[in-house]
XYZ file of C-alpha atoms in Angstrom:
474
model
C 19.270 16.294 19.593
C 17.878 17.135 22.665
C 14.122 16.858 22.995
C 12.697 17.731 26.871
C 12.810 21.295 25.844
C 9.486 20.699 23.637
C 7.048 19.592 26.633
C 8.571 22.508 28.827
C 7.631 25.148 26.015
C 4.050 23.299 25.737
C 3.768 23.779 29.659
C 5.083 27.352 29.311
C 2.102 28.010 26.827
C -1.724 29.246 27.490
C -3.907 26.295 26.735
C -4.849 25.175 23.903
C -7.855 27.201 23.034
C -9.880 25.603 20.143
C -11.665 28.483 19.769
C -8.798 30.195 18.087
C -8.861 31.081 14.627
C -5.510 30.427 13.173
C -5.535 31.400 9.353
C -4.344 29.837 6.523
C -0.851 31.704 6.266
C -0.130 31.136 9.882
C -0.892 27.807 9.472
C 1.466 27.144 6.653
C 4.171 29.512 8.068
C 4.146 26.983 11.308
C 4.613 23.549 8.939
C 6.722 25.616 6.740
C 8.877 26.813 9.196
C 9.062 23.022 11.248
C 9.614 21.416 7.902
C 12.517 23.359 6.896
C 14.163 23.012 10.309
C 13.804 18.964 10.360
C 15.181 19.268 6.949
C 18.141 21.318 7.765
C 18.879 18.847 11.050
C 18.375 15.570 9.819
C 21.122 16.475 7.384
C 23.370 17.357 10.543
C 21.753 14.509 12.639
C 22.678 12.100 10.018
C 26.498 13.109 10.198
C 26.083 12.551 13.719
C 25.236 9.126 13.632
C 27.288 8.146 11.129
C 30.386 10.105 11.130
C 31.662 8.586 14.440
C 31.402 5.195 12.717
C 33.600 6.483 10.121
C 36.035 7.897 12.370
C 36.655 4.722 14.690
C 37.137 2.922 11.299
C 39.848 5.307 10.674
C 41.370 5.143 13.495
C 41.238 1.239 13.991
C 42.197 0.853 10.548
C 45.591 2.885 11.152
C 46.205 1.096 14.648
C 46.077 -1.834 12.550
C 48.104 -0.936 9.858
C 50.576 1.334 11.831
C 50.063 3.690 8.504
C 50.322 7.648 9.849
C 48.020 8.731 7.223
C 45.184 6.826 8.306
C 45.712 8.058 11.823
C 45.898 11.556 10.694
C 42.362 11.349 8.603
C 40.954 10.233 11.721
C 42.392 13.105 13.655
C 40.658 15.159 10.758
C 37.141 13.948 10.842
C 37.188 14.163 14.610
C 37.183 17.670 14.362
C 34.900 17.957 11.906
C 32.420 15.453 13.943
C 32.980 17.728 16.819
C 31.775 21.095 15.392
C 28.410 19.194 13.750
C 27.706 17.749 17.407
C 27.661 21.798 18.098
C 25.997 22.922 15.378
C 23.424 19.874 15.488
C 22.762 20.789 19.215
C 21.650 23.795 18.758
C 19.265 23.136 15.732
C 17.881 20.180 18.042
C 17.373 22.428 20.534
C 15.671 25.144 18.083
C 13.252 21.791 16.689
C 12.249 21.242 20.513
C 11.266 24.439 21.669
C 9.246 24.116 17.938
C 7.279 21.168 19.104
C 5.500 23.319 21.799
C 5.682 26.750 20.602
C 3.914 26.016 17.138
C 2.033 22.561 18.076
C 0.752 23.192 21.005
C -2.301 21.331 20.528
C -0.372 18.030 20.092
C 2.186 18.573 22.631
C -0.210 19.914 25.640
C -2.929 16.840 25.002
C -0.264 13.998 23.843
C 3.029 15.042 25.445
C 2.541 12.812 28.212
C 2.222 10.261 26.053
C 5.221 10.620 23.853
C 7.860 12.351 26.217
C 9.555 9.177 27.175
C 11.631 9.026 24.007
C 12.487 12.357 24.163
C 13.502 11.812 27.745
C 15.637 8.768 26.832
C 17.219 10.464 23.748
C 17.667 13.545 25.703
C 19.890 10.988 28.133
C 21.656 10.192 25.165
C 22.425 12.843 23.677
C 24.708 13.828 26.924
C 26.123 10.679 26.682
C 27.442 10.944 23.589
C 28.397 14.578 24.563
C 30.424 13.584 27.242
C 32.187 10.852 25.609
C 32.725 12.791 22.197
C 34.639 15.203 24.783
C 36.701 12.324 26.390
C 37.320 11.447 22.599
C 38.412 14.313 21.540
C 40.660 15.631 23.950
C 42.600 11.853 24.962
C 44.372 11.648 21.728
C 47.911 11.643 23.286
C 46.626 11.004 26.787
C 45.489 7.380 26.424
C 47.024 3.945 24.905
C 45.848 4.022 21.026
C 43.727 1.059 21.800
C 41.579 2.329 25.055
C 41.178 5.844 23.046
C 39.740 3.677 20.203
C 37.170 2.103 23.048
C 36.247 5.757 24.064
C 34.780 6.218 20.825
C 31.867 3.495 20.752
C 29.860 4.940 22.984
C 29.539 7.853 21.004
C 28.636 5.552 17.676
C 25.951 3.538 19.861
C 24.584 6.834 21.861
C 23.918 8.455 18.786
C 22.510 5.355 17.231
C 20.056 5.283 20.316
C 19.187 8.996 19.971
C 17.954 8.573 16.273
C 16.356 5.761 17.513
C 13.891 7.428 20.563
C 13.546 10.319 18.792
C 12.012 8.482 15.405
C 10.009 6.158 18.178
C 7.810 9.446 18.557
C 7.245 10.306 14.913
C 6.496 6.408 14.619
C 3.659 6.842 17.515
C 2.310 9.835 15.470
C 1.898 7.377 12.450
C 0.526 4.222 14.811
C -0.582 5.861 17.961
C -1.001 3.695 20.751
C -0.300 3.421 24.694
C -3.507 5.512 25.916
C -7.236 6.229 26.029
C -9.260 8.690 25.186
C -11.807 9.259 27.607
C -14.032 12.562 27.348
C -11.490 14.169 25.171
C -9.236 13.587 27.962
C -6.078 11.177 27.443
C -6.166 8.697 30.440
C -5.087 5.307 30.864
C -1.279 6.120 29.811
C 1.219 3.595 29.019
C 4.293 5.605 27.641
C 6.509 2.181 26.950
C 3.366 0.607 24.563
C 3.584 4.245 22.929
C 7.494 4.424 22.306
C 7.434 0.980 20.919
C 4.558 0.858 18.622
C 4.568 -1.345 15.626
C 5.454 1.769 13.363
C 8.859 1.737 15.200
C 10.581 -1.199 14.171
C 10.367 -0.489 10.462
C 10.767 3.166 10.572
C 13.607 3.158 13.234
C 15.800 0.739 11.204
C 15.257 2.639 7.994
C 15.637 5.743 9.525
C 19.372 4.960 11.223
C 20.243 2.786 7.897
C 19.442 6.147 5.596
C 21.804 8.066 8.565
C 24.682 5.624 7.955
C 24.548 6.025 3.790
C 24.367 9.570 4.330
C 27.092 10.277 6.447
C 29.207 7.528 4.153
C 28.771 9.159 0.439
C 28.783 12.937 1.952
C 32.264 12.592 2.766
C 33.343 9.714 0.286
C 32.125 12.519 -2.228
C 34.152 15.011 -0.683
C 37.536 12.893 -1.194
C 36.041 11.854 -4.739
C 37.161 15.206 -5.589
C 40.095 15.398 -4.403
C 41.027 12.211 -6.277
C 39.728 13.634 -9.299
C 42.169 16.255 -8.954
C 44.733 13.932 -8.785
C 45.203 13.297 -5.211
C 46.160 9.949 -5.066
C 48.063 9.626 -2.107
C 46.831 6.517 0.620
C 45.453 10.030 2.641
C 43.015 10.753 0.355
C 42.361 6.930 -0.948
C 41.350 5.525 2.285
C 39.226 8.872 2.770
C 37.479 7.826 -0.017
C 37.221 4.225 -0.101
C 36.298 3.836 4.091
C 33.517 5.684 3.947
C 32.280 4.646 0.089
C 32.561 0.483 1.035
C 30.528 1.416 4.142
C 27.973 3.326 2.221
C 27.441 0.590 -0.383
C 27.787 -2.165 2.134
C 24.311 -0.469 3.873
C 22.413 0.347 0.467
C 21.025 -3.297 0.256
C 19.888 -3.165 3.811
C 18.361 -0.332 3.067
C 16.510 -1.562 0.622
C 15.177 -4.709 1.663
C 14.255 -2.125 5.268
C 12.308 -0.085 3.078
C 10.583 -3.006 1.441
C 9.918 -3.961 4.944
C 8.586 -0.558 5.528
C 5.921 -0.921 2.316
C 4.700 -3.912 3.718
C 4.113 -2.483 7.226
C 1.626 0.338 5.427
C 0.223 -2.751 2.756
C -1.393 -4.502 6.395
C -1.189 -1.249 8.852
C -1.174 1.905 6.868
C -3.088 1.140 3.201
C -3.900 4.804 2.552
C -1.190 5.233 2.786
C 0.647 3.106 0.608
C -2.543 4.048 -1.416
C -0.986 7.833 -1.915
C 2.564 6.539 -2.470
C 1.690 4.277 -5.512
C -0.994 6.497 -6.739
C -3.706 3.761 -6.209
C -7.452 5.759 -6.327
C -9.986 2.395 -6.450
C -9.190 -0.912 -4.527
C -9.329 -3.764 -7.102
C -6.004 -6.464 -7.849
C -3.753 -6.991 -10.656
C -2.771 -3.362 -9.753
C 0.146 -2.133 -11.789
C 3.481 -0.241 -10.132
C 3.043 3.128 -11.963
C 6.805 5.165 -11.653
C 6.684 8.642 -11.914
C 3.077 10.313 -13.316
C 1.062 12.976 -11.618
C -2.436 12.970 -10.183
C -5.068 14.259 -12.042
C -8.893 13.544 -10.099
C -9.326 10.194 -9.263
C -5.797 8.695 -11.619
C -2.638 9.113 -12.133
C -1.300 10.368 -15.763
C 2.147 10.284 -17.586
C 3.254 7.355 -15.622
C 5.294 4.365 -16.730
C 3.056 1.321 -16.033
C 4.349 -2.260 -15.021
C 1.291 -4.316 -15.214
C 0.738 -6.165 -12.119
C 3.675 -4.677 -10.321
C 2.548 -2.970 -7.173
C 0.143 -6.652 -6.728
C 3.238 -8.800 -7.091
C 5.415 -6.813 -4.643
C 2.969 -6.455 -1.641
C 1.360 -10.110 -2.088
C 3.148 -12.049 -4.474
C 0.695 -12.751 -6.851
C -0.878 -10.731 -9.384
C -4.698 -11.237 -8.148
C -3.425 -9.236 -4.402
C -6.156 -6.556 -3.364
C -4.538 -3.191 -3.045
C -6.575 -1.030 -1.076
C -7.097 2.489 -2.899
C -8.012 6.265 -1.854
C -11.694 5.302 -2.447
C -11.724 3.617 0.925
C -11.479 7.033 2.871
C -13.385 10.300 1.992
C -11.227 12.521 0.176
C -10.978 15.167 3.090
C -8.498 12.320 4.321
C -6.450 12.193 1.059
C -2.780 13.238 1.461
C -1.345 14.959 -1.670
C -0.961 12.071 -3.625
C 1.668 14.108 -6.406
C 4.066 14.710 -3.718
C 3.846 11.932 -2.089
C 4.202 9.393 -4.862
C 6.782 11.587 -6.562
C 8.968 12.123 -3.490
C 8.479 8.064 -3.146
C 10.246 7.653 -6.660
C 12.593 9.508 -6.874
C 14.127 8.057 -3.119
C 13.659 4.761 -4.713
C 15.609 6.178 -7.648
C 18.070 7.388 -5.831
C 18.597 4.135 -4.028
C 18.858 2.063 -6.756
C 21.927 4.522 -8.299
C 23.527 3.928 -5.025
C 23.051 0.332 -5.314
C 24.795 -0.006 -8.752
C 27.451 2.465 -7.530
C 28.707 -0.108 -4.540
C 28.027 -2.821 -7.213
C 31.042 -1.161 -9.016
C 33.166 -1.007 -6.802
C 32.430 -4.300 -6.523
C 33.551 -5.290 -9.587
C 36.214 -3.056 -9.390
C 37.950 -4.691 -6.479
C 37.312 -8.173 -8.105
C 38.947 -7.217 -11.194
C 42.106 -5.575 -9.412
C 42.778 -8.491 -7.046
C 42.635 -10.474 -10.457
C 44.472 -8.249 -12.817
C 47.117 -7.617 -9.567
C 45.773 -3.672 -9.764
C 45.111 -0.978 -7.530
C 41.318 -0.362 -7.583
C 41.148 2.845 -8.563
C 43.540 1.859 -11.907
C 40.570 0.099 -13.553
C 39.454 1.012 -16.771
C 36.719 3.515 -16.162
C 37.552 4.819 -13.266
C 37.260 8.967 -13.895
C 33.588 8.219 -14.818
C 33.237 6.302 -11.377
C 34.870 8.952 -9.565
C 32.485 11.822 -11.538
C 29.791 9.822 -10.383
C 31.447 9.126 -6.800
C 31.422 12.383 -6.084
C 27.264 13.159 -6.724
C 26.222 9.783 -4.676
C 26.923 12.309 -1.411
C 24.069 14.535 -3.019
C 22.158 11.807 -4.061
C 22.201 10.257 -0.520
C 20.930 13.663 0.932
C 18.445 14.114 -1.621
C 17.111 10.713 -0.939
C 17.049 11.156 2.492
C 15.008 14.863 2.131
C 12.524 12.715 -0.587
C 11.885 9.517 2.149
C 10.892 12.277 4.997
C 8.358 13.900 2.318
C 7.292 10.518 1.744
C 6.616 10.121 5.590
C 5.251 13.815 6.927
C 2.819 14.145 3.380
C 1.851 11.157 3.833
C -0.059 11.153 7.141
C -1.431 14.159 5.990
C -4.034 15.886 6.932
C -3.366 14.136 10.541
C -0.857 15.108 12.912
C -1.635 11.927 14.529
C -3.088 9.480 12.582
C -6.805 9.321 12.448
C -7.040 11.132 15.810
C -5.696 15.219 15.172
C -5.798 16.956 12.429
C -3.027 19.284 11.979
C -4.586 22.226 11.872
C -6.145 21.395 15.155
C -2.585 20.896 16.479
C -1.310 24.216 15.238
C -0.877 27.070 17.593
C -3.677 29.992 16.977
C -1.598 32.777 18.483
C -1.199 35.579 14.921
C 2.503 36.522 13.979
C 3.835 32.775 13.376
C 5.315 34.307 9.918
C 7.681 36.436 11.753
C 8.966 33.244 13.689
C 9.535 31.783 10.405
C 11.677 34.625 8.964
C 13.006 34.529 12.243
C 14.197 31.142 11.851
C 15.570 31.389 8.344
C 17.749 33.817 9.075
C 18.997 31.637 12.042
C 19.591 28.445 10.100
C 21.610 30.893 6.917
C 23.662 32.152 9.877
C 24.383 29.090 10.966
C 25.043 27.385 8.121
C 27.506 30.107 7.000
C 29.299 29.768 10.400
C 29.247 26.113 10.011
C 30.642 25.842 6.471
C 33.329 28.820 7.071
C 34.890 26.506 10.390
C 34.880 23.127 8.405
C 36.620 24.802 5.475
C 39.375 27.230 7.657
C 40.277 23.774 9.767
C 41.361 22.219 5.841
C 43.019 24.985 4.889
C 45.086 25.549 8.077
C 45.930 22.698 8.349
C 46.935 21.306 5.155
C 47.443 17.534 4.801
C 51.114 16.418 4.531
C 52.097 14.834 1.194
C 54.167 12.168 3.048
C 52.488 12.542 6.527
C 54.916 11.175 9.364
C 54.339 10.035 13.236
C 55.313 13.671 13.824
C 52.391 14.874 11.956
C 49.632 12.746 13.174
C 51.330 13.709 17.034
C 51.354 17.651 16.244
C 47.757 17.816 14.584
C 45.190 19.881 16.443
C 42.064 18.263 17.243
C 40.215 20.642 19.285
């Protein structure tokens, strides 16, 4: 969400004093306290981006089919998208005044460098605002076909703000567009910064992970419902929308986060070095899944000889870099990181074989002349339908570990350390109690609206034109 709010709090700040002795509990109450906030809004941000997608799909898909019932589960996600646009403004708004008032050493000597794509997603954001308004509140007011058109802006604004705003967390991994002259940054060149090579990769992953998590949240959520025995074309194309989107996007993601591996194998090799659990740079290095570090190795892994070679460079006799090039004071935490790396991939691949499925399903009901959900099999798909939503979110959590430990100990890559970035002022533990007890607030306000707008409103069994005409939306 919106982002400006981070350089004003830096500005608001003393400066940085370097002098100041921040101890070890106030420094890990300030990452704790950032880190459970992204957490919390990606989740939210991810909706964002993705339910508005789902929602035009909806809605085009009952335009097209003159169906009531798909016009009516548009209707119902609309509402839905528009109380996480409120809820994911304000815990936006909470992460920028964050970036300043715990980082200040980042944000008062690099925030001239990186506040362009906060600017631009700060612009978008109130795009998508204003438009998700117009959307919202032109239901009977506009010809079904020009209220459908008011909609894509909100799908491409909040593609864009996922976009800028990961264009800054890229920089922090491949910092570029400035010099450092006397300690002083000079020379800056905010467009070279935004669109560093860490961008690309990272940006395209990022909105790709947004899109499957959006899609299996609330395919899971009608999962249920069909489990229940629910089967009406309401609660089908709830399901099956969102679920073919989802598993039309999980090989994308896939080969983008190959893409992504690569980019650290010729950018980033320490990387990649913590993710695979590589300690000494020699070839014919094997793809160890799961195991835990212990000194300079990684034990109770499952080994695939040559693996991690073959992927990066084809060939078993590829050099992989290892931890040994770097002193170990530059070592992430190569448990976390690796295991946080495997189980995403994990995750993925479950997700994968879930739209491979439904696949198969749909093959074998246009060729049996069945429904697709009247395969054999098909409680176990649904019982397993309903977790990919979790799954999705956990994978999501897992691939930001992967990326935030894995810089570690640099806020910016080879250039601040994070506990130089850290604000020295005492008493940042209170601000992170502080904070919990916003985010349980608001997630108990959030989850008490979406659940009193089901209940009512109940769905109709047999919904009609009447029903779709007389359903609240704001």
């Amino acid at each position: 969400m919106s982002q400006p709010a981070s350089l004003l709090a830096a500005a608001l700040l003393p400066p940085y004093a370097a002098s100041g002795a921040v101890t070890p509990g106030d420094l890990s109450a300030a990452r704790a306290q950032m880190g459970f906030s992204l957490a919390w809004h990606i989740v939210v941000a991810c909706l964002g981006v993705g339910l508005p997608l789902l929602t035009l799909a909806a809605e085009w898909y009952g335009i097209r089919t003159g169906n009531p019932a798909h016009r009516l589960l548009a209707r119902r996600w609309a509402r839905a998208m528009g109380v996480l646009f409120a809820v994911g403004a304000v815990s936006g708004t909470i992460l920028s005044f964050e970036m300043g008032l715990l980082w200040p050493g980042l944000m008062g000597k690099f925030g001239q460098v990186i506040g362009l794509p906060f600017a631009l997603e700060g612009i978008a954001f109130f795009i998508e605002a204003i438009f998700l308004g117009i959307y919202l509140y032109a239901w009977d007011r506009l010809p079904p076909r020009m209220h459908l058109l008011t909609g894509v802006p909100i799908v491409v604004a909040g593609i864009l703000s996922a976009f800028f705003v990961v264009c800054a967390n890229a920089w922090m991994n491949q910092p570029r567009g400035y010099t450092l002259r006397g300690g002083r940054v000079v020379h800056v060149d905010p467009w070279a910064a935004m669109l560093n090579p860490a961008s690309p990769p990272q940006s395209v992953h990022m909105v790709l992970a947004a899109l499957m998590v959006a899609s299996f949240l609330t395919a899971s959520v009608y999962a249920v419902a069909l489990l229940r025995g629910r089967r009406d074309t309401y609660h089908r194309t709830g399901f099956f929308i969102p679920f073919v989107l989802g598993a039309v996007v999980t090989p994308f993601q896939l080969v983008a986060g190959d893409w992504a591996a690569r980019f650290l194998a010729d950018f980033r090799p320490t990387k990649l070095a913590a993710i695979e659990g590589v300690f000494h740079t020699h070839s014919h290095v094997p793809l160890t899944v799961l195991g835990f570090a212990d000194g300079d190795r990684l034990r109770y892994g499952l080994e695939i000889p040559d693996g991690l070679s073959l992927l990066v460079g084809y060939r078993p006799s590829t050099v992989i870099k290892g931890l040994d090039r770097v002193p170990r004071e530059d070592w992430p935490t190569v448990t976390s990181v690796h295991l946080s790396f495997d189980v995403m991939v994990g995750l993925g691949c479950f997700l994968l074989l879930m739209g491979v499925w439904l696949l198969l399903a749909w093959w074998w009901g246009r060729r049996t002349g069945t429904a697709p959900l009247a395969v054999r099999g098909t409680r176990l798909f649904l019982l397993l339908a309903a977790v990919t939503g979790p799954a999705a979110v956990v994978a999501l959590e897992c691939g930001w570990c992967v990326t935030e430990f894995g810089r570690q100990p640099w806020v910016v890559w080879g250039v601040m350390r994070v506990r130089d970035a850290v604000n020295p002022a005492p008493g940042l533990m209170t601000g992170l109690w502080l904070v919990l007890f916003v985010y349980a607030a608001m997630t108990t306000a959030a989850v008490y609206v979406l659940r009193r707008m089901t209940r009512d409103t109940p769905v109709p069994v047999a919904p009609q034109e009447s029903d779709v005409e007389g359903y609240p939306v704001a």
